[in-house]
Coordinates of C-alpha atoms in Angstrom, one line a residue:
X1 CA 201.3 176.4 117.4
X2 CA 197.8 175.9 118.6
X3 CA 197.9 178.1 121.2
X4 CA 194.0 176.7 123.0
X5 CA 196.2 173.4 123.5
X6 CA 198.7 172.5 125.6
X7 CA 202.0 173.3 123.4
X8 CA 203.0 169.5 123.1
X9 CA 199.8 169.4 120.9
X10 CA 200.7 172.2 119.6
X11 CA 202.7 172.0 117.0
X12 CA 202.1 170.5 113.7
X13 CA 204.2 167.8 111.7
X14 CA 203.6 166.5 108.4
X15 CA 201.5 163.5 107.9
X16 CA 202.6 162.3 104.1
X17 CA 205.9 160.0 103.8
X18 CA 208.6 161.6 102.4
X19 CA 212.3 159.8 101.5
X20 CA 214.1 162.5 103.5
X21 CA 212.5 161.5 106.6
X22 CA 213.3 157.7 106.3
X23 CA 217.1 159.0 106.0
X24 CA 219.7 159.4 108.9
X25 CA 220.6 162.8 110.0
X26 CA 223.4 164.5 108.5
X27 CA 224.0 165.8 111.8
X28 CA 224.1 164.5 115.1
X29 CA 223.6 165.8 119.0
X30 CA 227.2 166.5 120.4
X31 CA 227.4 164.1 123.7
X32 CA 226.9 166.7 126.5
X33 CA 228.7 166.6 130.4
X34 CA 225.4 169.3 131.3
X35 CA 223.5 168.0 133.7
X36 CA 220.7 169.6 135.5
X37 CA 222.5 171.1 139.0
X38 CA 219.7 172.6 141.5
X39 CA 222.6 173.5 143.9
X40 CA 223.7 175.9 141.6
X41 CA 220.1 178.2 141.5
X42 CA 220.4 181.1 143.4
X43 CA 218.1 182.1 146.1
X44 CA 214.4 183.1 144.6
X45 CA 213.5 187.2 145.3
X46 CA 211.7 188.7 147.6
X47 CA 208.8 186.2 150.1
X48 CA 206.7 184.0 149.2
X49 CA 203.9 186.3 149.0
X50 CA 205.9 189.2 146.8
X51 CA 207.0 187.0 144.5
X52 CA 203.0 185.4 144.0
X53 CA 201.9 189.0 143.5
X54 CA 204.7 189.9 141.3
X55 CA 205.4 187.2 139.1
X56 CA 201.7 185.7 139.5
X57 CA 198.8 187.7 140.1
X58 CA 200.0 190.7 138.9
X59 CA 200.8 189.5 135.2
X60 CA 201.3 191.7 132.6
X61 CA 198.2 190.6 131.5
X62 CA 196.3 191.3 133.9
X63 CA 197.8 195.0 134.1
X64 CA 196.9 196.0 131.1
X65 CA 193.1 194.5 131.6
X66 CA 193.5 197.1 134.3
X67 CA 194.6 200.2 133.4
X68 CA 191.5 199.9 130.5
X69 CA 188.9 199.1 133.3
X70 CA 190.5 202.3 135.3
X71 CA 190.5 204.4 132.0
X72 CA 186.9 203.3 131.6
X73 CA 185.7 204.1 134.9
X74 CA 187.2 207.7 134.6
X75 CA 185.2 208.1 131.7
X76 CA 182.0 206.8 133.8
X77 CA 182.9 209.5 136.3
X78 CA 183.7 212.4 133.9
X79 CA 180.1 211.6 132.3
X80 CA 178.1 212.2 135.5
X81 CA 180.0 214.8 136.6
X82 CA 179.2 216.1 132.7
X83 CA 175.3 216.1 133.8
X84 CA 175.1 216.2 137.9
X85 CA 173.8 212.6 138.0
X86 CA 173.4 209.5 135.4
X87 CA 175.0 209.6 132.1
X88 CA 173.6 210.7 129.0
X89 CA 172.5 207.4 126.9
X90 CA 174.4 208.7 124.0
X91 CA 177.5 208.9 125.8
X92 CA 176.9 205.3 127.3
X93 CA 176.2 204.4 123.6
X94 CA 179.5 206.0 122.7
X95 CA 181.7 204.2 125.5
X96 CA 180.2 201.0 124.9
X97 CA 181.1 200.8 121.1
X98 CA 184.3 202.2 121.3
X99 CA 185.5 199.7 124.1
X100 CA 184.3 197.0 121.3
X101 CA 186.2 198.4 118.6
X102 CA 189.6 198.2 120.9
X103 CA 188.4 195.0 121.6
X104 CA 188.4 193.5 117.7
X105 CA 191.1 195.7 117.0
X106 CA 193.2 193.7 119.2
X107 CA 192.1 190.3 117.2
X108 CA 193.0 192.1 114.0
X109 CA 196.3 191.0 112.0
X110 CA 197.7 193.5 111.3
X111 CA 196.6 195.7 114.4
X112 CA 199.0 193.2 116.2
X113 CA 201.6 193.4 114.0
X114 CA 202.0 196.9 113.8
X115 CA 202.0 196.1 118.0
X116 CA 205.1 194.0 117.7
X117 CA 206.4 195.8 115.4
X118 CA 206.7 199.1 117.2
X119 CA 207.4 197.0 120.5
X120 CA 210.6 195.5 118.9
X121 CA 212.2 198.3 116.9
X122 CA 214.1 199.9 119.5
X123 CA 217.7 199.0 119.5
X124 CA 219.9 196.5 121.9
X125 CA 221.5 200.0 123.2
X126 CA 218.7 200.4 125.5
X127 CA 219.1 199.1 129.1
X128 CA 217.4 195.4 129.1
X129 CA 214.7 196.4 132.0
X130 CA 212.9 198.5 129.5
X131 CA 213.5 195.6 126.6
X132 CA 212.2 192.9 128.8
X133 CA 208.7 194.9 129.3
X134 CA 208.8 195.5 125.5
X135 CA 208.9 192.0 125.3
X136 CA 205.4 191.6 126.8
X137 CA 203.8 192.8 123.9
X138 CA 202.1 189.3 123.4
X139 CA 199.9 189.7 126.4
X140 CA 198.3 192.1 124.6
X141 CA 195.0 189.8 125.0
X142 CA 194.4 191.6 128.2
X143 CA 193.7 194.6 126.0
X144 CA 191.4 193.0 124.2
X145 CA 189.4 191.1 127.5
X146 CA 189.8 194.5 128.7
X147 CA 188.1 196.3 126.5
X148 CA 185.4 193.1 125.3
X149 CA 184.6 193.3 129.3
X150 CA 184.4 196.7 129.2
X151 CA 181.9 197.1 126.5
X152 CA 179.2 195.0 128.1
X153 CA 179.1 196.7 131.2
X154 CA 178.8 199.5 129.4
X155 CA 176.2 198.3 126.9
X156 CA 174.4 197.0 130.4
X157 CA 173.9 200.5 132.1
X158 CA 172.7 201.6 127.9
X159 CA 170.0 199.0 128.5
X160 CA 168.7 200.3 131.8
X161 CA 168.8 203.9 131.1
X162 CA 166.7 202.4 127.5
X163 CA 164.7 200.6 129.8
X164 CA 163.5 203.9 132.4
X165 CA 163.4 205.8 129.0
X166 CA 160.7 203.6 127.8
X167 CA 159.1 203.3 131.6
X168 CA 159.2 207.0 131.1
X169 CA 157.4 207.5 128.0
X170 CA 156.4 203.7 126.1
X171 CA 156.6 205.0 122.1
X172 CA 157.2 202.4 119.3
X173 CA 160.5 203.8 119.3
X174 CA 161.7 203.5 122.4
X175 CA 159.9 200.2 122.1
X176 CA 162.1 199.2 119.2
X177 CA 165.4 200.7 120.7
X178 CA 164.5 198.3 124.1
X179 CA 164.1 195.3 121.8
X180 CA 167.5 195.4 120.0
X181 CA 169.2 196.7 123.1
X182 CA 168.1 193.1 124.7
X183 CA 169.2 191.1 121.9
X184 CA 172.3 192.9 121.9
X185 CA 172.9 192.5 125.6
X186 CA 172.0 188.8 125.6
X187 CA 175.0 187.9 123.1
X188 CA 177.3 189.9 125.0
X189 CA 176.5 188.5 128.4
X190 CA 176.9 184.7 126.1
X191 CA 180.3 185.9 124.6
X192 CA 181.4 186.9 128.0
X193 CA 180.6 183.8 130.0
X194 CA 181.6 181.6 127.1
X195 CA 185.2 183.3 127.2
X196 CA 186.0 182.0 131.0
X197 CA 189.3 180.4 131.1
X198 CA 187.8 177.4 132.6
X199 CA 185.0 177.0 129.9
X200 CA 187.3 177.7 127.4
X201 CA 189.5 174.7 128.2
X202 CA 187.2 172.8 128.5
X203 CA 184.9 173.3 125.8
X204 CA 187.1 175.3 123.4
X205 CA 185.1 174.3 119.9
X206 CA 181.8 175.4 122.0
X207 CA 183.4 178.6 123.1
X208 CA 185.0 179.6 119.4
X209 CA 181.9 178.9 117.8
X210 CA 179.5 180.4 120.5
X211 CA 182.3 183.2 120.3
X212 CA 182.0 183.6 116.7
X213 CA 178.5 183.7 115.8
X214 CA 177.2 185.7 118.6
X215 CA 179.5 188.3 118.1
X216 CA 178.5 188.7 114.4
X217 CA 174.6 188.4 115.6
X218 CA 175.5 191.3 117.8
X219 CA 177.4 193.4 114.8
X220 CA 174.5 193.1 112.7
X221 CA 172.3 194.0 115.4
X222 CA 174.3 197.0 116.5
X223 CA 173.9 198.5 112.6
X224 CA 170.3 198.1 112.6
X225 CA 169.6 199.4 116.3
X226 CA 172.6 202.4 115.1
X227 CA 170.6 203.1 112.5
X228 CA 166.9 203.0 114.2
X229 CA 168.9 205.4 116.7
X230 CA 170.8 208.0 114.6
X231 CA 167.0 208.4 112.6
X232 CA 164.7 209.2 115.5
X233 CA 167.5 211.0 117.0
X234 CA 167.9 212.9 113.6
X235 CA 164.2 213.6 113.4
X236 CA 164.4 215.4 116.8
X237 CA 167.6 217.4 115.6
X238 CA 166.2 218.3 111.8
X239 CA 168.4 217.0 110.1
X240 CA 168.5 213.7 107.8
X241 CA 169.7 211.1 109.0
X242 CA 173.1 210.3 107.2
X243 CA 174.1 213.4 108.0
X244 CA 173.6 212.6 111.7
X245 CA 175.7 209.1 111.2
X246 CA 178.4 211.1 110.2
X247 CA 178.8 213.1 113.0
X248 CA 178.0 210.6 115.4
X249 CA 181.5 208.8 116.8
X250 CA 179.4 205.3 116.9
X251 CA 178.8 205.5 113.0
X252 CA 182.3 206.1 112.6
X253 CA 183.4 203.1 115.8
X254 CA 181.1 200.6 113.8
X255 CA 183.0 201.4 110.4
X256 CA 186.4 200.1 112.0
X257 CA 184.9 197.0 113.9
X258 CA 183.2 196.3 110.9
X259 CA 185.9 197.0 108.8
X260 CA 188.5 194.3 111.0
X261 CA 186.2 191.4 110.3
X262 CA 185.6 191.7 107.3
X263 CA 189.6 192.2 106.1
X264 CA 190.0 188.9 107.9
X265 CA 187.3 186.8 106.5
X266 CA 187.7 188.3 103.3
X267 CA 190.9 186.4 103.1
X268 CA 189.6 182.7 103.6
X269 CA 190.9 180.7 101.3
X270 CA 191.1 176.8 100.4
X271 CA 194.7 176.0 100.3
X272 CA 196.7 172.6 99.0
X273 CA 198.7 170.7 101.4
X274 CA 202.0 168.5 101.1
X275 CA 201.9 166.3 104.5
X276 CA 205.1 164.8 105.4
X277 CA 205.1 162.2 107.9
X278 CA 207.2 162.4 110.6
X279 CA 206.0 159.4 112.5
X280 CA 203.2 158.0 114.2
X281 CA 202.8 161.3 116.9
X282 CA 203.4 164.3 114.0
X283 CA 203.5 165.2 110.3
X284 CA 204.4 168.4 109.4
X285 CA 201.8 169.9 106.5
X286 CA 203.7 171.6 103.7
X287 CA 202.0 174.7 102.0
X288 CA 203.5 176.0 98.8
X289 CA 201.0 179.5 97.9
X290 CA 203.4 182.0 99.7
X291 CA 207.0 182.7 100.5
X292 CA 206.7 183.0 104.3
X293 CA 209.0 184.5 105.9
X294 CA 210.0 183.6 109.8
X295 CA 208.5 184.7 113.2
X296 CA 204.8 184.0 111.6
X297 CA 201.9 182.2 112.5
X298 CA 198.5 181.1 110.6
X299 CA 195.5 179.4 111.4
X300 CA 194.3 176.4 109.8
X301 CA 190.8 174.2 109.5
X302 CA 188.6 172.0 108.2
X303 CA 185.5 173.6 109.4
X304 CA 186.3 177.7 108.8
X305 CA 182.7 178.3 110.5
X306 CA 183.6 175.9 113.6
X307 CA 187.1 175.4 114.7
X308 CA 190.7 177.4 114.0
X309 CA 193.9 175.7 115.4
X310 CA 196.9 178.5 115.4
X311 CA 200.1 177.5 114.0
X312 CA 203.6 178.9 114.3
X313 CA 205.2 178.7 110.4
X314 CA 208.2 177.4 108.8
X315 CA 209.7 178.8 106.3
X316 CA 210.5 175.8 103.1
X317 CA 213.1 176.3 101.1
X318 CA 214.1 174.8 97.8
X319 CA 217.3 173.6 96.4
X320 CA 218.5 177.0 95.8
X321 CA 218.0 178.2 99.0
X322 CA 215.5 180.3 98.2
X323 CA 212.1 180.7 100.3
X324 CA 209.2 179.3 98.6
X325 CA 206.4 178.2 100.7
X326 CA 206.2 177.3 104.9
X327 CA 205.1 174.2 107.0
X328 CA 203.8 173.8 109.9
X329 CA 204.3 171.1 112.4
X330 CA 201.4 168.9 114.1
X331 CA 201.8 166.3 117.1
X332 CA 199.1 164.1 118.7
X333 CA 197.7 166.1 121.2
X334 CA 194.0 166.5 120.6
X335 CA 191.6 165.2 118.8
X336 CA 192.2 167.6 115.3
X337 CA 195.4 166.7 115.6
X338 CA 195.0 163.0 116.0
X339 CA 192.8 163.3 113.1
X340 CA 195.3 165.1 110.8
X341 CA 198.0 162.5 111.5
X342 CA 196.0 159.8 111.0
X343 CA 194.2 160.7 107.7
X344 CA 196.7 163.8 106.3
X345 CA 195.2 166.6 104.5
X346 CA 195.5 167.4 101.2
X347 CA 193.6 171.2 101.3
X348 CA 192.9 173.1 104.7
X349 CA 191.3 176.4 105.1
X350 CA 193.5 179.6 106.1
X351 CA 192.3 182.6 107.3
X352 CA 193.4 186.2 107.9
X353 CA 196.7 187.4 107.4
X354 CA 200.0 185.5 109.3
X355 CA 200.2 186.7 112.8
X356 CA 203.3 187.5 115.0
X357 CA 203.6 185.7 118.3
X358 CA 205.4 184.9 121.6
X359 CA 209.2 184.0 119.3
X360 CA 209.3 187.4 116.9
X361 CA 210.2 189.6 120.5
X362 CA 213.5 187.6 120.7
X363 CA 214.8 190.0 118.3
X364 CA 214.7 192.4 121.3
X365 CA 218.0 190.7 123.2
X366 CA 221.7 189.9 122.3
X367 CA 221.4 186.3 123.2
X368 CA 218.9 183.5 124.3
X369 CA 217.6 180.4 125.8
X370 CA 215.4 178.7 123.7
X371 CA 213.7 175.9 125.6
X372 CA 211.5 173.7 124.0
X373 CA 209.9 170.2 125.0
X374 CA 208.7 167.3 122.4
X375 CA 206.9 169.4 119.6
X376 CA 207.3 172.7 121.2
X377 CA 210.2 172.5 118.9
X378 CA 207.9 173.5 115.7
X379 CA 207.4 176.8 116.9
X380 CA 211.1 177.4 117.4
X381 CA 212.3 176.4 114.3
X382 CA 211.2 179.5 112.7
X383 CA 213.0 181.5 115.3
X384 CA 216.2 179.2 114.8
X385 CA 215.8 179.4 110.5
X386 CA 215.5 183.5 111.2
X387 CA 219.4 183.1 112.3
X388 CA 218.9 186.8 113.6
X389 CA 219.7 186.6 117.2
X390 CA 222.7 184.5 119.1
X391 CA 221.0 181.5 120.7
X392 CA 221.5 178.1 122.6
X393 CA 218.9 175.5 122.9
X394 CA 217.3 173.3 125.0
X395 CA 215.4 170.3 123.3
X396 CA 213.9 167.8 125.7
X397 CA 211.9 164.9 124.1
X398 CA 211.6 161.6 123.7
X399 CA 213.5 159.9 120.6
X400 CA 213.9 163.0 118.8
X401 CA 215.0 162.1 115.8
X402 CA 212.9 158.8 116.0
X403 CA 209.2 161.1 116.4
X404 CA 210.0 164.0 114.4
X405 CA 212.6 163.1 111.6
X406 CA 216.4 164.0 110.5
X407 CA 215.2 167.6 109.2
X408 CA 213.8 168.8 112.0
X409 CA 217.2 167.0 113.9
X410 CA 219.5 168.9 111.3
X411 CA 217.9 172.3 111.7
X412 CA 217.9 172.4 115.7
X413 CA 222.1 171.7 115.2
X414 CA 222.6 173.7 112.5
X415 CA 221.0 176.5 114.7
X416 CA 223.2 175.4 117.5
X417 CA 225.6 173.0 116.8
X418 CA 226.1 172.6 120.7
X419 CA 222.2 171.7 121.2
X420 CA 221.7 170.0 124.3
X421 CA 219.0 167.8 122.6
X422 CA 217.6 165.7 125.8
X423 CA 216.3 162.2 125.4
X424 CA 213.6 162.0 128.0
X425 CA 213.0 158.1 127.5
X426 CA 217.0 157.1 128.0
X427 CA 217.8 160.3 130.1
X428 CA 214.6 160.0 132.1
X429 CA 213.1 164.2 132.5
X430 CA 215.3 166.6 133.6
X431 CA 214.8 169.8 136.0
X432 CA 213.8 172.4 133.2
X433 CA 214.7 175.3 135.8
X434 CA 218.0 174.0 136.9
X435 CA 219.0 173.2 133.6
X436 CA 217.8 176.1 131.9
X437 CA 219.7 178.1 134.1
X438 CA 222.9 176.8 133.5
X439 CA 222.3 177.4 129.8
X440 CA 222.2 180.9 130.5
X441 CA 224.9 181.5 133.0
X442 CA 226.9 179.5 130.1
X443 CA 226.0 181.6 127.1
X444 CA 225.8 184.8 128.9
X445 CA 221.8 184.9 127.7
X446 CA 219.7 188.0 128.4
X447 CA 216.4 186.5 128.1
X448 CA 214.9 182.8 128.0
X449 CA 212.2 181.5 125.6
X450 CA 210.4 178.6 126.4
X451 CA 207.7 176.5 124.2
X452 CA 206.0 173.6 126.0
X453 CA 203.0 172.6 127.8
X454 CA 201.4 175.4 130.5
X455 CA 203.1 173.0 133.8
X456 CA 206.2 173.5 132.3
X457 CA 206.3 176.9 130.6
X458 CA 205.0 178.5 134.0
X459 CA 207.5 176.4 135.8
X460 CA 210.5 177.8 134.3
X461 CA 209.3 181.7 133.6
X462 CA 208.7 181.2 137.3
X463 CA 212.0 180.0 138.1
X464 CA 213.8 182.2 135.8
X465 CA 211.8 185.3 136.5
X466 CA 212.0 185.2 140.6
X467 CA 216.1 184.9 140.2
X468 CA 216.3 188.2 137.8
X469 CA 216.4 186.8 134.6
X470 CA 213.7 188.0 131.6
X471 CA 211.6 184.8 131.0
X472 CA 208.8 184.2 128.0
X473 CA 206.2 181.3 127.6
X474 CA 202.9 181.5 125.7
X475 CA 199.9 182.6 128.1
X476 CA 196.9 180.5 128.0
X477 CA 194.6 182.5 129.1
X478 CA 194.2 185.1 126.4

């Protein structure tokens, strides 16, 4: 799903006609005496003001950009203790590329997967209050603003400690060193402002872009300035200068940033794709090079140097029943969306290697809620093909089967026959909380997944969350 959109946009259907999709469902919602009962929620925990600070400001997010800004300014502190005043430059240098390598690590493939792996390996034995905090494992974007945020302030003190250096004593080299130090400062203090949530919503394409180039402006930059370093530095030591890299921990910091990007870009490739339309607000976009397997995600473009739109996968399979390829599903909800439905692709660009997300920490609980609302239901499907963990589901939507087709119909039932599938346009919208809560008190659920637009996911991880029960929607601000 394209997770810099609101989830209704966010998940893509196919765009090119098939004859399944003109057929009737082989299945059809069961009628349903559910309805949405606020009596029946508990009282919320804790004041008003508790539950803001608990459930709101003090996101999980947010605690983890934390503990990396408290680890960083122990390190600050150890380093003047280290000399009785301001830091040695090296050491600045050192803290300052190290926080960037965290930070592209944490935008690397399969860095994250191994995350989610780990996080979800431990069995069902354990008590749920440590598998709900395992479950947080996709806020692991504070880790990465953390660590981005870090390494400029860092990189900010490097420049004015290069800066009374060269007051100190003007020499070509230190002149040099000041330059690159600059430039290197200037795209950092661009990436950084670009990356405000506000900014980023509302000029996303500016932001990934701006995001993009500047940080590989600034990689580049930091080799040559590493490299103008580690030789005068050398000089003044005797020795040659690749011996010097190779002791010094930035050489060896650079090789893994370095290293991440490339391994991702290195894997662009020009794909062929099998739209399917689903109707005049999605297609789902068929891709046939891979078996993928569920609880995966892959970006997608048309401009690989501009724009990426993050999709949740679905696995395909043929008439055997075998896995061999994955769709993704599209709805109207920006304008590369509205694009793609309108004139359907027949090759897009992926990049990088598929992704875990938000769905793949289900695996952590018994049973589940999944809640989903229009085409939040894309996502989910690769949760509900994985058949792995006990579920019920919540589908609300207008026309259903009308917007998105009989397949996508048939694989929500088959998932959970008793799908309480929720017509918005003859039903009208229901309470999300009250009825999601039901759900679980019904199916005895330990935890509640929910794919929809930020009102609504924050709504009902809210709701759920302040009355005791373990509550997951995409974060937005990662």
């Amino acid at each position: 799903m394209d997770l810099e959109k609101s989830i209704s946009s966010e998940t893509s259907v196919p765009v090119s006609e098939s004859a399944s999709s003109s057929e009737p469902s082989l299945l059809k919602p069961k009628p349903f005496d559910l309805k949405p009962n606020p009596d029946l929620l508990p009282e919320k925990t804790g004041t008003k003001v508790s539950r803001y600070l608990s459930f709101n400001f003090f996101s999980t997010y947010r605690k983890i950009f934390s503990v990396i800004f408290f680890a960083n300014l122990a390190a600050f502190i150890a380093f003047v203790a280290k000399t009785g005043g301001a830091p040695l430059i090296q050491d600045v240098a050192n803290a300052s590329s190290a926080n960037l390598m965290v930070a592209i690590l944490f935008r690397q493939e399969n860095f994250v997967n191994l995350c989610y792996e780990i996080a979800v390996c431990v069995p069902h034995s354990l008590p749920v209050s440590i598998r709900r905090r395992l479950a947080k494992v996709f806020h692991y974007g504070g880790a990465h603003s953390g660590s981005g945020t870090a390494a400029v302030v860092w990189f900010l003190l490097y420049v004015a400690l290069a800066t009374r250096d060269y007051v100190k004593g003007p020499t070509p080299d230190t002149l040099t060193n000041l330059i690159l130090s600059y430039i290197i400062i200037t795209m950092f203090s661009l990436i950084l402002a670009a990356a405000h949530p506000r900014f980023r919503v509302m000029f996303h394409d500016y932001f990934e872009a701006g995001h993009r180039f500047s940080g590989w402006v600034t990689l580049v930059t930091f080799w040559v300035h590493n490299g103008l370093v580690a030789r005068v530095s050398a000089r003044e030591e005797g020795i040659n200068t690749g011996m010097y890299l190779v002791k010094s921990p930035n050489f060896w910091f650079f090789i893994i940033s370095t290293s991440c990007s490339i391994v991702s870009w290195s894997r662009l490739r020009r794909r062929d794709v099998y739209p399917e339309i689903l109707s005049d607000h999605a297609i789902r976009l068929h891709f046939k090079y891979m078996p993928m397997q569920p609880f995966y995600g892959l970006k997608v473009s048309t401009r690989p140097l501009l724009e990426w739109h993050a999709f949740a996968t679905i696995p395909d399979e043929d008439e055997n029943g075998k896995i061999n390829g994955f769709s993704i599903v599209c709805s109207n909800a920006g304008d590369w969306t509205k694009q793609t439905i309108l004139n359907p692709p027949t090759k897009l660009w992926v990049r990088g290697y598929p992704l875990h997300g938000l769905l793949y920490t289900s695996r952590l609980f018994k049973r589940v809620v999944v809640v989903a609302t229009g085409s939040g239901i894309g996502p989910c499907l690769s949760l509900l093909y994985a058949d792995v963990t006990p579920r019920r589901v919540l589908w609300s939507t207008p026309h259903p089967e009308v917007t998105y087709g009989p397949k996508i119909m048939n694989a929500v039932l088959r998932a959970d026959p008793d799908a309480i599938v929720w017509n918005t346009r003859t039903l009208g919208r229901p309470d999300m909380v009250a009825l999601t809560y039901q759900l679980v008190l019904e199916s005895k659920a330990e935890a509640v997944f929910i794919i929809s637009n930020p009102k609504v996911t924050k709504k009902v991880v809210y709701g759920m969350e302040t009355r005791g029960i373990p509550a997951y929607g995409a974060i937005f601000d990662s």
